[in-house]
Amino acid sequence: DHRRRDVHPGDLEAEGAQQPRGAARAAAEVDSPPARHVRAQDLDRMKPWSVLALLEARGETGGDATMDARLQRMAAGAGKRVLHLETLEQQLQALDCVPAEEHSRVLDERLRASWVLRIESAQAMAWYRARNLDAWLADIDRMQGLSDEARAIEQRARRCLLEDRNARWIGQLETLFQDGPCLVAVGAVHLAGAEGLLAALRRDGYLVEAMPL
């Protein structure tokens, strides 16, 4: 899933965007654990990307149990400095880069073929566990079940969420690396692909090796 979900609920509300007819009912029928805890009337008020994020979720829950929160607690407990690669406002701008009325077309098509989401979610977890991020990214790029129009909209959203943010982050990361060793925690899909962070580091002369955990 390349849509981040650790944002304030108030930022998820649509501003004048019309959700697809029956979006709340259809979304509730999709087997996505986070969606089960959202009221139908709230789904109708949410921005299309936030509903898509719920539908694409693979059982993750928010709060203090997220990996992000756990890593920050571990770093704070060890007296480490914690820096963020972007602000909440920048993250929301990336999520909102496609107008809601356009993104609602993608949501409508996803709801009409919700079985695709279930298959893709299961496959995404399989690729993640196998540490095959390139295959995961290829699945995302295929955008199975979407029309050409919806696929073009998703491609624009994906560029804002992945490649554009990677390009902003790489300079910050290389500056941090000059100060000494550090742990970088980003969404796994940000690492993969020709415009991923690992490829960018290699182009800039860094040696990138997988380390066993």
PDB file of C-alpha atoms in Angstrom:
ATOM      1  CA  ASP A   1       0.000   0.000   0.000  1.00  0.00           C
ATOM      2  CA  HIS A   2       1.527   3.307  -1.048  1.00  0.00           C
ATOM      3  CA  ARG A   3      -1.064   5.483   0.704  1.00  0.00           C
ATOM      4  CA  ARG A   4      -0.020   6.489   4.214  1.00  0.00           C
ATOM      5  CA  ARG A   5      -2.684   6.361   6.923  1.00  0.00           C
ATOM      6  CA  ASP A   6      -1.059   7.894  10.032  1.00  0.00           C
ATOM      7  CA  VAL A   7      -2.869  11.222   9.678  1.00  0.00           C
ATOM      8  CA  HIS A   8      -5.505  13.011  11.733  1.00  0.00           C
ATOM      9  CA  PRO A   9      -9.092  11.928  10.957  1.00  0.00           C
ATOM     10  CA  GLY A  10     -10.089  15.545  10.377  1.00  0.00           C
ATOM     11  CA  ASP A  11      -7.706  15.718   7.447  1.00  0.00           C
ATOM     12  CA  LEU A  12      -9.501  12.856   5.719  1.00  0.00           C
ATOM     13  CA  GLU A  13     -12.801  14.640   5.182  1.00  0.00           C
ATOM     14  CA  ALA A  14     -13.759  15.497   1.622  1.00  0.00           C
ATOM     15  CA  GLU A  15     -14.296  19.149   0.763  1.00  0.00           C
ATOM     16  CA  GLY A  16     -17.223  19.211  -1.629  1.00  0.00           C
ATOM     17  CA  ALA A  17     -16.263  15.922  -3.282  1.00  0.00           C
ATOM     18  CA  GLN A  18     -19.046  13.518  -4.174  1.00  0.00           C
ATOM     19  CA  GLN A  19     -18.333   9.930  -3.217  1.00  0.00           C
ATOM     20  CA  PRO A  20     -19.555   7.199  -5.581  1.00  0.00           C
ATOM     21  CA  ARG A  21     -23.165   6.237  -4.918  1.00  0.00           C
ATOM     22  CA  GLY A  22     -23.330   3.657  -2.164  1.00  0.00           C
ATOM     23  CA  ALA A  23     -19.639   4.065  -1.318  1.00  0.00           C
ATOM     24  CA  ALA A  24     -20.189   3.584   2.402  1.00  0.00           C
ATOM     25  CA  ARG A  25     -22.289   0.446   1.947  1.00  0.00           C
ATOM     26  CA  ALA A  26     -19.906  -1.065  -0.584  1.00  0.00           C
ATOM     27  CA  ALA A  27     -16.824  -0.180   1.423  1.00  0.00           C
ATOM     28  CA  ALA A  28     -18.298  -1.830   4.483  1.00  0.00           C
ATOM     29  CA  GLU A  29     -18.700  -5.038   2.490  1.00  0.00           C
ATOM     30  CA  VAL A  30     -14.994  -5.211   1.592  1.00  0.00           C
ATOM     31  CA  ASP A  31     -13.027  -7.487   3.912  1.00  0.00           C
ATOM     32  CA  SER A  32     -10.760  -4.813   5.398  1.00  0.00           C
ATOM     33  CA  PRO A  33     -10.472  -4.906   9.213  1.00  0.00           C
ATOM     34  CA  PRO A  34      -9.879  -1.134   9.646  1.00  0.00           C
ATOM     35  CA  ALA A  35     -12.993  -0.348   7.574  1.00  0.00           C
ATOM     36  CA  ARG A  36     -15.157  -2.367   9.969  1.00  0.00           C
ATOM     37  CA  HIS A  37     -14.501   0.215  12.705  1.00  0.00           C
ATOM     38  CA  VAL A  38     -15.599   3.234  10.632  1.00  0.00           C
ATOM     39  CA  ARG A  39     -19.235   4.287  10.637  1.00  0.00           C
ATOM     40  CA  ALA A  40     -21.014   4.411   7.276  1.00  0.00           C
ATOM     41  CA  GLN A  41     -21.827   8.110   7.682  1.00  0.00           C
ATOM     42  CA  ASP A  42     -18.139   8.834   8.298  1.00  0.00           C
ATOM     43  CA  LEU A  43     -17.099   6.919   5.175  1.00  0.00           C
ATOM     44  CA  ASP A  44     -19.374   9.128   3.090  1.00  0.00           C
ATOM     45  CA  ARG A  45     -17.561  12.222   4.434  1.00  0.00           C
ATOM     46  CA  MET A  46     -14.027  10.954   3.893  1.00  0.00           C
ATOM     47  CA  LYS A  47     -11.819  11.874   0.970  1.00  0.00           C
ATOM     48  CA  PRO A  48     -11.570   9.175  -1.708  1.00  0.00           C
ATOM     49  CA  TRP A  49      -7.891   8.456  -1.018  1.00  0.00           C
ATOM     50  CA  SER A  50      -8.605   7.829   2.664  1.00  0.00           C
ATOM     51  CA  VAL A  51     -11.367   5.333   1.832  1.00  0.00           C
ATOM     52  CA  LEU A  52      -9.025   3.642  -0.656  1.00  0.00           C
ATOM     53  CA  ALA A  53      -6.400   3.408   2.073  1.00  0.00           C
ATOM     54  CA  LEU A  54      -8.884   1.640   4.350  1.00  0.00           C
ATOM     55  CA  LEU A  55      -9.866  -0.769   1.600  1.00  0.00           C
ATOM     56  CA  GLU A  56      -6.240  -1.530   0.753  1.00  0.00           C
ATOM     57  CA  ALA A  57      -5.260  -2.068   4.389  1.00  0.00           C
ATOM     58  CA  ARG A  58      -4.074  -5.527   5.332  1.00  0.00           C
ATOM     59  CA  GLY A  59      -5.158  -5.619   8.955  1.00  0.00           C
ATOM     60  CA  GLU A  60      -2.955  -2.792  10.222  1.00  0.00           C
ATOM     61  CA  THR A  61      -4.297  -0.633  12.994  1.00  0.00           C
ATOM     62  CA  GLY A  62      -3.271   2.849  14.024  1.00  0.00           C
ATOM     63  CA  GLY A  63      -2.159   4.226  17.343  1.00  0.00           C
ATOM     64  CA  ASP A  64       0.831   3.313  19.476  1.00  0.00           C
ATOM     65  CA  ALA A  65       1.134  -0.175  17.995  1.00  0.00           C
ATOM     66  CA  THR A  66       2.337   0.980  14.558  1.00  0.00           C
ATOM     67  CA  MET A  67       5.916   0.315  13.532  1.00  0.00           C
ATOM     68  CA  ASP A  68       6.490   4.067  13.239  1.00  0.00           C
ATOM     69  CA  ALA A  69       5.459   4.649  16.851  1.00  0.00           C
ATOM     70  CA  ARG A  70       7.456   1.679  18.143  1.00  0.00           C
ATOM     71  CA  LEU A  71      10.641   2.818  16.397  1.00  0.00           C
ATOM     72  CA  GLN A  72      10.262   6.340  17.765  1.00  0.00           C
ATOM     73  CA  ARG A  73       9.798   4.996  21.296  1.00  0.00           C
ATOM     74  CA  MET A  74      12.875   2.791  20.916  1.00  0.00           C
ATOM     75  CA  ALA A  75      14.942   5.714  19.631  1.00  0.00           C
ATOM     76  CA  ALA A  76      13.764   8.015  22.407  1.00  0.00           C
ATOM     77  CA  GLY A  77      14.493   5.345  25.011  1.00  0.00           C
ATOM     78  CA  ALA A  78      18.028   5.000  23.661  1.00  0.00           C
ATOM     79  CA  GLY A  79      18.562   8.760  23.681  1.00  0.00           C
ATOM     80  CA  LYS A  80      18.778   8.959  19.888  1.00  0.00           C
ATOM     81  CA  ARG A  81      17.928  12.031  17.848  1.00  0.00           C
ATOM     82  CA  VAL A  82      14.762  11.574  15.761  1.00  0.00           C
ATOM     83  CA  LEU A  83      14.251  13.538  12.553  1.00  0.00           C
ATOM     84  CA  HIS A  84      11.337  13.494  10.107  1.00  0.00           C
ATOM     85  CA  LEU A  85      11.827  13.601   6.351  1.00  0.00           C
ATOM     86  CA  GLU A  86       8.648  15.618   5.834  1.00  0.00           C
ATOM     87  CA  THR A  87       5.978  17.464   7.753  1.00  0.00           C
ATOM     88  CA  LEU A  88       2.390  16.295   8.162  1.00  0.00           C
ATOM     89  CA  GLU A  89       1.341  19.109   5.824  1.00  0.00           C
ATOM     90  CA  GLN A  90       3.726  17.865   3.125  1.00  0.00           C
ATOM     91  CA  GLN A  91       2.402  14.335   3.513  1.00  0.00           C
ATOM     92  CA  LEU A  92      -1.186  15.522   3.150  1.00  0.00           C
ATOM     93  CA  GLN A  93      -0.260  17.577   0.074  1.00  0.00           C
ATOM     94  CA  ALA A  94       1.119  14.424  -1.543  1.00  0.00           C
ATOM     95  CA  LEU A  95      -2.063  12.513  -0.729  1.00  0.00           C
ATOM     96  CA  ASP A  96      -4.226  15.358  -2.038  1.00  0.00           C
ATOM     97  CA  CYS A  97      -2.284  15.973  -5.267  1.00  0.00           C
ATOM     98  CA  VAL A  98      -5.097  14.438  -7.348  1.00  0.00           C
ATOM     99  CA  PRO A  99      -8.438  16.282  -7.038  1.00  0.00           C
ATOM    100  CA  ALA A 100     -11.036  14.391  -5.020  1.00  0.00           C
ATOM    101  CA  GLU A 101     -13.559  14.351  -7.860  1.00  0.00           C
ATOM    102  CA  GLU A 102     -11.030  12.514 -10.043  1.00  0.00           C
ATOM    103  CA  HIS A 103      -9.934  10.134  -7.303  1.00  0.00           C
ATOM    104  CA  SER A 104     -13.568   9.222  -6.673  1.00  0.00           C
ATOM    105  CA  ARG A 105     -13.582   7.570 -10.123  1.00  0.00           C
ATOM    106  CA  VAL A 106     -10.816   5.251  -8.963  1.00  0.00           C
ATOM    107  CA  LEU A 107     -12.723   4.502  -5.757  1.00  0.00           C
ATOM    108  CA  ASP A 108     -15.869   3.736  -7.751  1.00  0.00           C
ATOM    109  CA  GLU A 109     -14.032   1.208  -9.941  1.00  0.00           C
ATOM    110  CA  ARG A 110     -12.313  -0.370  -6.930  1.00  0.00           C
ATOM    111  CA  LEU A 111     -15.651  -0.828  -5.194  1.00  0.00           C
ATOM    112  CA  ARG A 112     -17.167  -2.430  -8.295  1.00  0.00           C
ATOM    113  CA  ALA A 113     -14.354  -5.017  -8.330  1.00  0.00           C
ATOM    114  CA  SER A 114     -13.533  -5.316  -4.630  1.00  0.00           C
ATOM    115  CA  TRP A 115     -12.254  -8.867  -5.111  1.00  0.00           C
ATOM    116  CA  VAL A 116      -9.190  -7.374  -6.815  1.00  0.00           C
ATOM    117  CA  LEU A 117      -8.280  -5.531  -3.601  1.00  0.00           C
ATOM    118  CA  ARG A 118      -8.475  -8.736  -1.565  1.00  0.00           C
ATOM    119  CA  ILE A 119      -6.181 -10.567  -3.984  1.00  0.00           C
ATOM    120  CA  GLU A 120      -3.718  -7.664  -4.224  1.00  0.00           C
ATOM    121  CA  SER A 121      -3.585  -7.230  -0.445  1.00  0.00           C
ATOM    122  CA  ALA A 122      -2.765 -10.906   0.080  1.00  0.00           C
ATOM    123  CA  GLN A 123      -0.160 -10.824  -2.681  1.00  0.00           C
ATOM    124  CA  ALA A 124       1.407  -7.651  -1.267  1.00  0.00           C
ATOM    125  CA  MET A 125       1.946  -9.348   2.091  1.00  0.00           C
ATOM    126  CA  ALA A 126       3.458 -12.362   0.328  1.00  0.00           C
ATOM    127  CA  TRP A 127       5.924 -10.172  -1.598  1.00  0.00           C
ATOM    128  CA  TYR A 128       6.772  -8.281   1.597  1.00  0.00           C
ATOM    129  CA  ARG A 129       7.474 -11.440   3.570  1.00  0.00           C
ATOM    130  CA  ALA A 130       9.572 -12.757   0.677  1.00  0.00           C
ATOM    131  CA  ARG A 131      11.481  -9.422   0.623  1.00  0.00           C
ATOM    132  CA  ASN A 132      10.674  -9.096  -3.070  1.00  0.00           C
ATOM    133  CA  LEU A 133       9.943  -5.387  -3.251  1.00  0.00           C
ATOM    134  CA  ASP A 134      10.438  -5.139  -7.016  1.00  0.00           C
ATOM    135  CA  ALA A 135       7.646  -7.668  -7.586  1.00  0.00           C
ATOM    136  CA  TRP A 136       5.424  -5.767  -5.148  1.00  0.00           C
ATOM    137  CA  LEU A 137       6.050  -2.506  -7.015  1.00  0.00           C
ATOM    138  CA  ALA A 138       5.338  -4.232 -10.333  1.00  0.00           C
ATOM    139  CA  ASP A 139       1.962  -5.382  -8.959  1.00  0.00           C
ATOM    140  CA  ILE A 140       1.179  -1.803  -7.919  1.00  0.00           C
ATOM    141  CA  ASP A 141       2.118  -0.541 -11.374  1.00  0.00           C
ATOM    142  CA  ARG A 142      -0.192  -3.039 -13.087  1.00  0.00           C
ATOM    143  CA  MET A 143      -3.225  -1.477 -11.390  1.00  0.00           C
ATOM    144  CA  GLN A 144      -5.315  -4.513 -12.170  1.00  0.00           C
ATOM    145  CA  GLY A 145      -9.045  -3.961 -12.519  1.00  0.00           C
ATOM    146  CA  LEU A 146      -8.862  -0.263 -13.445  1.00  0.00           C
ATOM    147  CA  SER A 147      -9.881   1.355 -16.720  1.00  0.00           C
ATOM    148  CA  ASP A 148      -7.361   3.398 -18.698  1.00  0.00           C
ATOM    149  CA  GLU A 149      -8.832   6.612 -17.291  1.00  0.00           C
ATOM    150  CA  ALA A 150      -8.656   5.434 -13.684  1.00  0.00           C
ATOM    151  CA  ARG A 151      -5.174   4.006 -14.243  1.00  0.00           C
ATOM    152  CA  ALA A 152      -3.933   7.401 -15.481  1.00  0.00           C
ATOM    153  CA  ILE A 153      -5.333   9.038 -12.338  1.00  0.00           C
ATOM    154  CA  GLU A 154      -3.662   6.451 -10.105  1.00  0.00           C
ATOM    155  CA  GLN A 155      -0.352   6.899 -11.922  1.00  0.00           C
ATOM    156  CA  ARG A 156      -0.420  10.602 -11.103  1.00  0.00           C
ATOM    157  CA  ALA A 157      -1.238   9.856  -7.472  1.00  0.00           C
ATOM    158  CA  ARG A 158       1.501   7.228  -7.279  1.00  0.00           C
ATOM    159  CA  ARG A 159       4.117   9.688  -8.620  1.00  0.00           C
ATOM    160  CA  CYS A 160       3.176  12.227  -5.953  1.00  0.00           C
ATOM    161  CA  LEU A 161       3.300   9.583  -3.217  1.00  0.00           C
ATOM    162  CA  LEU A 162       6.452   7.718  -4.263  1.00  0.00           C
ATOM    163  CA  GLU A 163       8.821   9.215  -6.825  1.00  0.00           C
ATOM    164  CA  ASP A 164       8.308  12.901  -5.972  1.00  0.00           C
ATOM    165  CA  ARG A 165       8.777  12.268  -2.257  1.00  0.00           C
ATOM    166  CA  ASN A 166      11.815  10.074  -2.893  1.00  0.00           C
ATOM    167  CA  ALA A 167      13.385  12.919  -4.871  1.00  0.00           C
ATOM    168  CA  ARG A 168      12.796  15.312  -1.959  1.00  0.00           C
ATOM    169  CA  TRP A 169      14.143  12.878   0.625  1.00  0.00           C
ATOM    170  CA  ILE A 170      17.370  11.716  -1.007  1.00  0.00           C
ATOM    171  CA  GLY A 171      19.263  14.959  -0.426  1.00  0.00           C
ATOM    172  CA  GLN A 172      18.239  14.998   3.231  1.00  0.00           C
ATOM    173  CA  LEU A 173      19.332  11.395   3.672  1.00  0.00           C
ATOM    174  CA  GLU A 174      22.745  11.905   2.122  1.00  0.00           C
ATOM    175  CA  THR A 175      23.313  14.935   4.340  1.00  0.00           C
ATOM    176  CA  LEU A 176      22.437  12.829   7.390  1.00  0.00           C
ATOM    177  CA  PHE A 177      24.789  10.053   6.263  1.00  0.00           C
ATOM    178  CA  GLN A 178      27.671  12.529   6.294  1.00  0.00           C
ATOM    179  CA  ASP A 179      27.111  13.025  10.032  1.00  0.00           C
ATOM    180  CA  GLY A 180      27.530   9.313  10.798  1.00  0.00           C
ATOM    181  CA  PRO A 181      25.510   6.072  10.930  1.00  0.00           C
ATOM    182  CA  CYS A 182      21.756   6.369  11.145  1.00  0.00           C
ATOM    183  CA  LEU A 183      18.630   4.229  10.801  1.00  0.00           C
ATOM    184  CA  VAL A 184      16.196   5.283   8.065  1.00  0.00           C
ATOM    185  CA  ALA A 185      12.609   4.045   8.377  1.00  0.00           C
ATOM    186  CA  VAL A 186      10.381   4.584   5.323  1.00  0.00           C
ATOM    187  CA  GLY A 187       7.591   2.651   3.648  1.00  0.00           C
ATOM    188  CA  ALA A 188       9.050  -0.416   1.962  1.00  0.00           C
ATOM    189  CA  VAL A 189       7.894   0.511  -1.554  1.00  0.00           C
ATOM    190  CA  HIS A 190       9.955   3.727  -1.348  1.00  0.00           C
ATOM    191  CA  LEU A 191      13.061   1.532  -1.539  1.00  0.00           C
ATOM    192  CA  ALA A 192      12.254  -0.258  -4.793  1.00  0.00           C
ATOM    193  CA  GLY A 193      12.326   0.624  -8.474  1.00  0.00           C
ATOM    194  CA  ALA A 194      14.455   2.758 -10.769  1.00  0.00           C
ATOM    195  CA  GLU A 195      13.401   5.903  -8.896  1.00  0.00           C
ATOM    196  CA  GLY A 196      13.477   4.289  -5.458  1.00  0.00           C
ATOM    197  CA  LEU A 197      15.783   5.378  -2.667  1.00  0.00           C
ATOM    198  CA  LEU A 198      18.165   2.424  -3.028  1.00  0.00           C
ATOM    199  CA  ALA A 199      18.691   3.074  -6.748  1.00  0.00           C
ATOM    200  CA  ALA A 200      19.256   6.765  -6.054  1.00  0.00           C
ATOM    201  CA  LEU A 201      21.887   5.969  -3.425  1.00  0.00           C
ATOM    202  CA  ARG A 202      23.674   3.603  -5.808  1.00  0.00           C
ATOM    203  CA  ARG A 203      23.701   6.277  -8.536  1.00  0.00           C
ATOM    204  CA  ASP A 204      25.314   8.668  -6.068  1.00  0.00           C
ATOM    205  CA  GLY A 205      28.107   6.200  -5.328  1.00  0.00           C
ATOM    206  CA  TYR A 206      26.838   4.502  -2.176  1.00  0.00           C
ATOM    207  CA  LEU A 207      27.375   0.778  -1.640  1.00  0.00           C
ATOM    208  CA  VAL A 208      23.980  -0.765  -0.835  1.00  0.00           C
ATOM    209  CA  GLU A 209      23.915  -4.241   0.720  1.00  0.00           C
ATOM    210  CA  ALA A 210      21.168  -6.301   2.337  1.00  0.00           C
ATOM    211  CA  MET A 211      21.849  -6.992   5.995  1.00  0.00           C
ATOM    212  CA  PRO A 212      20.330 -10.069   7.708  1.00  0.00           C
ATOM    213  CA  LEU A 213      18.113  -9.379  10.707  1.00  0.00           C
TER     214      LEU A 213
END
